[in-house]
CSV table of C-alpha atoms and ligand atoms in Angstrom, one decimal:
chain,number,residue,atom,x,y,z
A,1,MET,CA,35.1,51.3,-11.4
A,2,THR,CA,32.8,51.0,-14.4
A,3,ILE,CA,29.6,49.1,-13.8
A,4,PRO,CA,28.2,47.4,-16.9
A,5,LYS,CA,24.5,47.8,-17.8
A,6,THR,CA,24.0,44.0,-18.3
A,7,GLN,CA,25.4,40.9,-16.6
A,8,LYS,CA,25.4,37.1,-16.6
A,9,ALA,CA,22.9,35.4,-14.4
A,10,VAL,CA,20.9,32.2,-14.0
A,11,VAL,CA,17.3,32.7,-14.0
A,12,PHE,CA,14.3,30.5,-13.6
A,13,TYR,CA,10.6,31.7,-14.8
A,14,LYS,CA,8.6,28.7,-13.1
A,15,HIS,CA,9.4,26.2,-10.3
A,16,GLY,CA,11.2,23.2,-11.8
A,17,GLY,CA,11.5,25.0,-15.0
A,18,PRO,CA,14.6,25.7,-17.3
A,19,LEU,CA,17.6,27.6,-15.4
A,20,GLU,CA,18.6,29.9,-18.0
A,21,TYR,CA,22.2,31.2,-18.1
A,22,THR,CA,21.5,34.5,-19.8
A,23,ASP,CA,22.0,38.3,-19.8
A,24,ILE,CA,20.0,40.6,-17.5
A,25,PRO,CA,20.1,44.2,-16.5
A,26,VAL,CA,22.6,45.1,-13.5
A,27,PRO,CA,20.3,46.6,-10.6
A,28,SER,CA,20.8,49.8,-9.0
A,29,PRO,CA,21.2,50.3,-5.2
A,30,LYS,CA,18.4,51.9,-3.3
A,31,ALA,CA,19.3,54.3,-0.4
A,32,ASN,CA,20.0,51.6,2.2
A,33,GLU,CA,21.6,49.2,-0.1
A,34,ILE,CA,25.1,48.2,-1.6
A,35,LEU,CA,25.6,46.8,-5.0
A,36,VAL,CA,28.1,43.7,-4.8
A,37,ASN,CA,30.1,42.6,-7.7
A,38,VAL,CA,29.6,38.9,-6.7
A,39,LYS,CA,32.8,37.0,-7.5
A,40,PHE,CA,31.7,33.6,-5.9
A,41,SER,CA,28.5,32.0,-4.6
A,42,GLY,CA,28.0,28.8,-2.8
A,43,VAL,CA,25.2,26.7,-4.0
A,44,CYS,CA,23.0,25.5,-1.1
A,45,HIS,CA,20.2,22.9,-1.0
A,46,SER,CA,17.9,25.7,0.0
A,47,ASP,CA,18.5,27.1,-3.6
A,48,LEU,CA,17.3,23.7,-4.9
A,49,HIS,CA,14.2,23.9,-2.8
A,50,ALA,CA,13.6,27.3,-4.0
A,51,TRP,CA,13.8,26.3,-7.6
A,52,LYS,CA,11.7,23.3,-7.1
A,53,GLY,CA,9.0,25.4,-5.1
A,54,ASP,CA,8.7,22.5,-2.7
A,55,TRP,CA,8.3,24.5,0.5
A,56,PRO,CA,5.0,26.0,1.8
A,57,SER,CA,6.0,29.6,1.1
A,58,LYS,CA,6.8,30.2,-2.6
A,59,THR,CA,9.5,32.3,-4.2
A,60,VAL,CA,8.9,35.4,-6.4
A,61,LEU,CA,9.1,34.6,-10.1
A,62,PRO,CA,11.1,35.0,-12.2
A,63,LEU,CA,14.1,34.6,-9.9
A,64,VAL,CA,17.7,34.6,-9.6
A,65,GLY,CA,18.6,32.1,-6.8
A,66,GLY,CA,21.7,32.2,-4.5
A,67,HIS,CA,22.3,33.4,-0.9
A,68,GLU,CA,26.0,32.6,-0.3
A,69,GLY,CA,27.7,35.5,-2.2
A,70,ALA,CA,31.0,37.0,-1.7
A,71,GLY,CA,32.4,39.9,-3.7
A,72,ILE,CA,33.3,43.7,-3.8
A,73,VAL,CA,31.1,46.6,-3.2
A,74,VAL,CA,31.0,48.6,-6.4
A,75,ALA,CA,28.1,51.1,-5.5
A,76,LYS,CA,26.0,52.2,-2.5
A,77,GLY,CA,23.0,54.2,-1.8
A,78,SER,CA,23.0,57.5,-0.2
A,79,ASN,CA,22.3,56.4,3.5
A,80,VAL,CA,25.0,53.6,3.5
A,81,THR,CA,27.8,54.5,6.0
A,82,ASN,CA,29.2,51.2,6.9
A,83,PHE,CA,30.7,50.2,3.7
A,84,GLU,CA,33.0,52.0,1.1
A,85,ILE,CA,33.4,51.1,-2.7
A,86,GLY,CA,36.0,48.4,-2.9
A,87,ASP,CA,35.2,46.8,0.4
A,88,TYR,CA,34.7,43.1,0.6
A,89,ALA,CA,31.0,42.0,1.5
A,90,GLY,CA,29.1,38.9,1.8
A,91,ILE,CA,25.5,38.4,0.9
A,92,LYS,CA,23.4,36.1,3.1
A,93,TRP,CA,20.0,34.4,3.2
A,94,LEU,CA,18.6,37.3,5.4
A,95,ASN,CA,19.0,40.2,3.0
A,96,LYS,CA,17.0,42.7,5.1
A,97,SER,CA,14.8,42.7,8.2
A,98,CYS,CA,12.9,45.9,9.8
A,99,LEU,CA,15.4,46.1,12.7
A,100,CYS,CA,12.4,47.6,14.8
A,101,CYS,CA,10.2,44.7,15.7
A,102,GLU,CA,10.4,42.5,18.9
A,103,PHE,CA,12.3,39.8,16.9
A,104,CYS,CA,14.9,42.2,15.4
A,105,ARG,CA,15.3,44.0,18.8
A,106,LYS,CA,16.1,40.6,20.4
A,107,GLY,CA,18.7,39.7,17.7
A,108,ALA,CA,16.4,37.1,16.1
A,109,GLU,CA,16.3,39.0,12.9
A,110,ILE,CA,15.5,36.0,10.8
A,111,ASP,CA,12.1,35.9,12.6
A,112,CYS,CA,11.2,39.4,11.5
A,113,PRO,CA,7.8,39.4,9.8
A,114,LYS,CA,9.2,41.8,7.2
A,115,ALA,CA,12.4,39.8,6.6
A,116,VAL,CA,13.4,39.5,2.9
A,117,ILE,CA,15.3,36.5,1.8
A,118,SER,CA,18.1,36.6,-0.8
A,119,GLY,CA,17.5,34.4,-3.8
A,120,TYR,CA,13.9,33.8,-2.7
A,121,ALA,CA,11.9,36.9,-2.3
A,122,GLN,CA,14.5,39.1,-4.3
A,123,ASN,CA,17.2,38.1,-6.8
A,124,GLY,CA,20.3,36.6,-5.1
A,125,THR,CA,23.8,35.7,-5.9
A,126,PHE,CA,23.7,33.6,-8.9
A,127,GLN,CA,24.5,36.8,-10.9
A,128,GLN,CA,27.4,39.0,-11.2
A,129,TYR,CA,26.1,42.1,-9.6
A,130,ALA,CA,23.5,41.7,-6.5
A,131,LEU,CA,21.9,43.9,-4.1
A,132,ALA,CA,22.1,43.6,-0.4
A,133,ASP,CA,20.9,45.6,2.7
A,134,ALA,CA,23.9,47.4,4.0
A,135,ILE,CA,23.0,46.5,7.6
A,136,GLN,CA,22.5,42.9,7.0
A,137,ALA,CA,25.4,42.4,4.4
A,138,ALA,CA,28.5,40.8,6.1
A,139,PRO,CA,31.6,42.9,6.2
A,140,LEU,CA,34.6,40.6,5.1
A,141,PRO,CA,38.3,41.3,5.6
A,142,LYS,CA,40.1,42.6,2.6
A,143,ASP,CA,42.6,39.7,2.2
A,144,ILE,CA,40.0,37.0,2.5
A,145,ASN,CA,39.7,34.1,-0.1
A,146,LEU,CA,36.1,35.0,-1.5
A,147,ALA,CA,35.5,31.5,-3.0
A,148,GLU,CA,36.2,29.7,0.4
A,149,VAL,CA,34.4,32.2,2.5
A,150,ALA,CA,31.2,32.1,0.4
A,151,PRO,CA,29.8,28.8,2.2
A,152,ILE,CA,30.4,30.3,5.5
A,153,LEU,CA,27.8,32.9,4.9
A,154,CYS,CA,25.0,30.4,5.0
A,155,ALA,CA,26.2,26.8,5.6
A,156,GLY,CA,28.9,27.8,8.1
A,157,LEU,CA,26.8,30.4,9.9
A,158,THR,CA,23.8,28.1,10.0
A,159,VAL,CA,25.5,25.1,11.7
A,160,TYR,CA,27.6,27.3,14.0
A,161,LYS,CA,24.3,28.8,15.3
A,162,ALA,CA,22.8,25.5,15.5
A,163,LEU,CA,25.6,24.2,17.6
A,164,LYS,CA,25.4,27.2,19.9
A,165,THR,CA,21.7,26.6,20.2
A,166,ALA,CA,22.3,23.0,21.4
A,167,GLU,CA,24.5,24.3,24.3
A,168,LEU,CA,26.7,21.1,24.5
A,169,LEU,CA,29.7,21.0,26.7
A,170,SER,CA,33.1,20.2,25.4
A,171,GLY,CA,33.7,16.5,25.5
A,172,GLU,CA,30.0,15.6,24.8
A,173,TRP,CA,29.0,13.7,21.7
A,174,VAL,CA,27.2,15.4,18.9
A,175,VAL,CA,25.6,13.6,15.9
A,176,ILE,CA,25.9,15.4,12.6
A,177,SER,CA,23.3,13.8,10.4
A,178,GLY,CA,23.8,14.7,6.7
A,179,ALA,CA,27.5,15.3,7.6
A,180,GLY,CA,29.0,14.9,4.1
A,181,GLY,CA,27.0,17.7,2.5
A,182,GLY,CA,27.5,21.4,2.5
A,183,LEU,CA,26.1,22.2,6.0
A,184,GLY,CA,27.4,18.9,7.4
A,185,SER,CA,30.9,19.2,6.3
A,186,MET,CA,31.0,22.6,8.1
A,187,ALA,CA,29.1,21.3,11.1
A,188,VAL,CA,31.7,18.6,11.8
A,189,GLN,CA,34.5,21.2,11.8
A,190,TYR,CA,32.6,23.8,13.9
A,191,ALA,CA,31.7,21.0,16.3
A,192,ARG,CA,35.4,19.9,16.6
A,193,ALA,CA,36.5,23.6,17.0
A,194,MET,CA,33.9,23.9,19.8
A,195,GLY,CA,35.5,20.9,21.7
A,196,LEU,CA,32.9,18.3,20.8
A,197,ARG,CA,33.2,14.7,19.8
A,198,VAL,CA,31.6,14.1,16.4
A,199,LEU,CA,29.7,11.0,15.1
A,200,ALA,CA,28.8,11.7,11.4
A,201,ILE,CA,26.1,10.1,9.7
A,202,ASP,CA,25.7,10.1,5.7
A,203,GLY,CA,25.9,7.7,2.8
A,204,GLY,CA,28.7,6.3,0.8
A,205,GLU,CA,32.5,5.6,1.3
A,206,GLU,CA,33.5,9.0,-0.2
A,207,LYS,CA,31.5,11.0,2.5
A,208,GLY,CA,32.9,8.9,5.2
A,209,ASP,CA,36.4,9.7,4.1
A,210,LEU,CA,35.5,13.4,3.8
A,211,VAL,CA,34.0,13.7,7.3
A,212,LYS,CA,36.9,11.8,8.9
A,213,SER,CA,39.5,14.0,7.2
A,214,LEU,CA,37.4,16.9,8.8
A,215,GLY,CA,37.5,15.6,12.1
A,216,ALA,CA,34.7,13.2,12.8
A,217,GLU,CA,35.7,10.4,15.1
A,218,ILE,CA,33.0,7.8,13.9
A,219,TYR,CA,31.1,7.6,10.5
A,220,ILE,CA,28.0,5.6,10.1
A,221,ASP,CA,26.9,5.0,6.7
A,222,PHE,CA,23.0,5.1,6.7
A,223,THR,CA,22.7,3.1,3.5
A,224,LYS,CA,24.7,0.1,5.0
A,225,THR,CA,23.8,0.0,8.7
A,226,GLU,CA,21.1,-2.5,9.9
A,227,ASP,CA,20.2,-0.6,13.0
A,228,LEU,CA,21.3,3.1,13.0
A,229,VAL,CA,19.8,3.8,16.3
A,230,GLN,CA,21.5,1.0,18.1
A,231,GLU,CA,24.8,1.7,16.4
A,232,VAL,CA,24.8,5.4,17.4
A,233,LYS,CA,23.9,4.3,21.1
A,234,GLU,CA,26.7,1.9,21.3
A,235,ALA,CA,29.3,4.2,19.6
A,236,THR,CA,28.5,7.1,22.0
A,237,ASN,CA,28.2,4.8,25.1
A,238,GLY,CA,24.5,5.4,25.8
A,239,GLY,CA,23.4,7.8,23.1
A,240,ALA,CA,24.4,11.3,21.7
A,241,HIS,CA,24.2,14.4,24.0
A,242,GLY,CA,23.1,16.4,21.0
A,243,VAL,CA,22.1,16.1,17.3
A,244,ILE,CA,22.3,18.5,14.5
A,245,ASN,CA,20.1,17.4,11.7
A,246,VAL,CA,21.1,18.8,8.3
A,247,SER,CA,20.0,15.9,6.3
A,248,VAL,CA,17.2,16.2,3.9
A,249,SER,CA,15.6,13.0,5.2
A,250,PRO,CA,12.3,12.8,7.1
A,251,THR,CA,13.5,9.3,8.4
A,252,ALA,CA,16.8,10.7,9.7
A,253,ILE,CA,14.8,13.4,11.5
A,254,SER,CA,12.7,10.9,13.4
A,255,GLN,CA,15.7,8.7,14.2
A,256,SER,CA,17.5,11.8,15.7
A,257,CYS,CA,15.1,11.7,18.7
A,258,GLN,CA,15.7,8.0,19.3
A,259,TYR,CA,19.4,7.8,19.5
A,260,THR,CA,19.9,10.7,21.9
A,261,ARG,CA,20.6,10.1,25.7
A,262,ASN,CA,18.4,11.5,28.5
A,263,GLY,CA,18.4,15.2,28.5
A,264,GLY,CA,19.5,15.1,24.7
A,265,LYS,CA,19.4,18.2,22.6
A,266,ILE,CA,18.0,17.7,19.0
A,267,ILE,CA,18.4,20.7,16.6
A,268,PHE,CA,16.4,20.7,13.3
A,269,VAL,CA,18.2,22.6,10.5
A,270,GLY,CA,17.6,20.5,7.3
A,271,LEU,CA,14.2,21.1,5.7
A,272,PRO,CA,12.9,18.2,3.7
A,273,PRO,CA,9.5,19.3,2.3
A,274,ASP,CA,6.4,17.9,4.2
A,275,ALA,CA,8.6,16.3,6.8
A,276,VAL,CA,7.1,15.8,10.3
A,277,CYS,CA,9.0,14.8,13.5
A,278,ASN,CA,7.3,11.4,14.4
A,279,THR,CA,8.4,11.3,18.1
A,280,SER,CA,6.7,9.8,21.0
A,281,VAL,CA,5.7,12.5,23.6
A,282,PHE,CA,6.4,9.8,26.3
A,283,ASP,CA,10.0,9.8,25.2
A,284,ILE,CA,10.3,13.6,25.0
A,285,VAL,CA,8.9,13.9,28.6
A,286,CYS,CA,10.6,10.9,30.2
A,287,LYS,CA,13.9,11.4,28.5
A,288,SER,CA,13.9,15.2,29.0
A,289,LEU,CA,14.5,15.7,25.3
A,290,GLN,CA,14.9,19.2,24.1
A,291,ILE,CA,13.9,19.7,20.3
A,292,LYS,CA,14.6,23.0,18.7
A,293,GLY,CA,14.5,24.5,15.3
A,294,SER,CA,17.3,26.7,14.2
A,295,SER,CA,17.4,29.0,11.1
A,296,VAL,CA,20.6,30.6,10.0
A,297,GLY,CA,22.0,33.1,12.5
A,298,ASN,CA,22.1,37.0,13.2
A,299,ARG,CA,24.9,39.5,12.3
A,300,GLU,CA,26.9,38.7,15.5
A,301,ASP,CA,26.7,34.9,14.7
A,302,THR,CA,27.8,35.7,11.2
A,303,ALA,CA,30.9,37.7,12.4
A,304,GLN,CA,31.8,34.8,14.8
A,305,ALA,CA,31.3,32.1,12.1
A,306,VAL,CA,33.5,34.0,9.7
A,307,ASN,CA,36.2,34.5,12.6
A,308,PHE,CA,36.4,30.8,12.9
A,309,TYR,CA,37.3,30.6,9.2
A,310,THR,CA,39.7,33.4,9.3
A,311,ARG,CA,41.5,31.9,12.2
A,312,GLY,CA,41.9,28.7,10.3
A,313,LEU,CA,39.8,26.6,12.7
A,314,VAL,CA,37.5,25.5,9.9
A,315,LYS,CA,38.2,25.0,6.2
A,316,SER,CA,35.9,25.3,3.3
A,317,PRO,CA,35.6,21.9,1.4
A,318,ILE,CA,34.7,23.5,-1.9
A,319,LYS,CA,34.7,22.6,-5.5
A,320,VAL,CA,34.6,25.7,-7.8
A,321,VAL,CA,32.8,25.6,-11.2
A,322,GLY,CA,31.2,28.2,-13.5
A,323,LEU,CA,27.9,29.8,-12.9
A,324,SER,CA,26.5,28.2,-16.0
A,325,GLU,CA,26.9,24.8,-14.2
A,326,ILE,CA,23.9,25.4,-11.8
A,327,PRO,CA,21.6,22.9,-13.6
A,328,GLU,CA,24.2,20.1,-13.2
A,329,ILE,CA,25.0,21.1,-9.6
A,330,PHE,CA,21.2,20.8,-8.7
A,331,ARG,CA,21.1,17.3,-10.4
A,332,LEU,CA,24.1,16.1,-8.3
A,333,MET,CA,22.6,17.7,-5.1
A,334,GLU,CA,19.1,15.9,-5.9
A,335,GLU,CA,21.0,12.6,-6.1
A,336,GLY,CA,22.9,13.4,-2.8
A,337,LYS,CA,26.2,13.1,-4.7
A,338,ILE,CA,27.9,16.3,-3.6
A,339,LEU,CA,30.8,16.1,-1.3
A,340,GLY,CA,31.0,19.4,0.7
A,341,ARG,CA,30.0,22.5,-1.2
A,342,TYR,CA,29.9,23.6,-4.8
A,343,VAL,CA,30.9,27.2,-5.4
A,344,VAL,CA,30.2,29.0,-8.5
A,345,ASP,CA,32.5,31.5,-10.2
A,346,THR,CA,30.3,34.2,-11.7
A,347,SER,CA,32.8,35.1,-14.4
A,348,CYS,CA,32.1,31.9,-16.4
B,1,NAD,P1,23.3,18.9,0.9
B,1,NAD,O1,22.6,18.3,-0.2
B,1,NAD,O2,24.6,19.5,0.7
B,1,NAD,O3,23.4,17.8,2.0
B,1,NAD,C1,22.5,17.1,2.5
B,1,NAD,C2,23.1,15.8,2.9
B,1,NAD,O4,22.2,14.9,3.6
B,1,NAD,C3,23.8,14.9,1.8
B,1,NAD,O5,25.3,14.6,2.1
B,1,NAD,C4,22.9,13.6,1.8
B,1,NAD,O6,23.7,12.5,1.4
B,1,NAD,C5,22.5,13.5,3.3
B,1,NAD,N1,21.5,12.6,3.6
B,1,NAD,C6,20.4,12.4,2.8
B,1,NAD,N2,19.6,11.3,3.4
B,1,NAD,C7,20.3,11.1,4.6
B,1,NAD,C8,19.9,10.2,5.8
B,1,NAD,N3,18.8,9.4,5.7
B,1,NAD,N4,20.8,10.3,6.8
B,1,NAD,C9,21.9,11.1,6.8
B,1,NAD,N5,22.2,11.9,5.8
B,1,NAD,C10,21.4,11.9,4.7
B,1,NAD,O7,22.4,20.0,1.4
B,1,NAD,P2,22.7,21.3,2.5
B,1,NAD,O8,23.1,22.4,1.5
B,1,NAD,O9,23.8,20.9,3.5
B,1,NAD,O10,21.4,21.6,3.0
B,1,NAD,C11,20.8,20.7,4.0
B,1,NAD,C12,19.4,21.0,4.4
B,1,NAD,O11,19.4,22.3,5.2
B,1,NAD,C13,18.5,21.5,3.3
B,1,NAD,O12,17.1,21.0,3.6
B,1,NAD,C14,18.6,23.0,3.2
B,1,NAD,O13,17.4,23.7,2.7
B,1,NAD,C15,18.5,23.1,4.8
B,1,NAD,N6,19.1,24.4,5.1
B,1,NAD,C16,18.6,25.0,6.3
B,1,NAD,C17,19.0,26.2,6.9
B,1,NAD,C18,18.5,26.7,8.0
B,1,NAD,O14,18.7,27.9,8.4
B,1,NAD,N7,17.7,26.0,8.8
B,1,NAD,C19,20.1,26.7,6.2
B,1,NAD,C20,20.6,26.2,5.1
B,1,NAD,C21,20.1,25.0,4.6
B,2,ZN,ZN1,21.6,28.1,2.4
């Protein structure tokens, strides 16, 4: 397998600045790394946050974004024993962690103080050849559809872990807020596969059609409803048992705490900049609410999330376009106009 010296990538030099589709050198793997010929990469809203620089911790610059990459191992460092050249591999948000600290030992590797994030602290998957720590890279079955599995590596994994964190029982109502986007369209399906009843919230008729086709029983359009909280309470016969908030709206975050029933579990996943959770402590205490944050998932969560996909329990609602289209994808994402997930083909 010949590895070229240069490759196509989308690079930005300052936050909010031009996203240049250009040629850059192909990196070489260090002893613990694999070099993956990324065939497809999902485009996550976190990539948009990274480019805008709107979160408290900033990215390195210049940066190649992207963290939902699926491709083929083309080179590996001298210490790598768990991948062979030609294997399929996925590159996730968590590129590496120390594996020695308290958090890594407990399987909460994303909380490792030395965690390194793909497409944030090091170049990610909006390029044809990307590096991944071999321990954290996701092994993928050989016959898998690389375009479809790409969004499982962040969107699917994240919502699956969030649903596990909610500890809901089959037959209970879960609200997916932001259901028509990348994470939401996966969350609806994982929730169904886990035996939950889904009430989906997003904006517009097209998103309603999408989430219903994926298994949502009820859809509420937040742009049309006059009293969202009341509507959710009525539709779920007293309030949701749980909420997975993947929306990018501070208002939606606060509302999530209002339409859950007593004992309700509210899991925050979406990360609108500067958002605060405006909830009365009286309600939290007297309704016995549980409010938790959830960030991606660990290696076992990844294997389980991919397994749901390979078993056909979740589908990947994707639209594939060329890598050079990232600026247009970001524009549509900013306007909330993306149905499901965009995946970029790095060959064009
Ligand atoms: P997306 O743009 O594909 O989807 C967001 C959806 O939220 C859109 O469909 C939009 O219409 C909807 N929305 C906007 N306002 C709403 C409102 N008031 N009520 C309901 N829905 C509303 O984005 P995505 O890729 O799915 O990511 C969503 C968020 O999750 C981002 O902030 C991203 O950074 C974050 N994220 C977090 C993790 C994690 O580990 N916690 C992982 C991945 C992404
Ligand atoms: Zn992501």
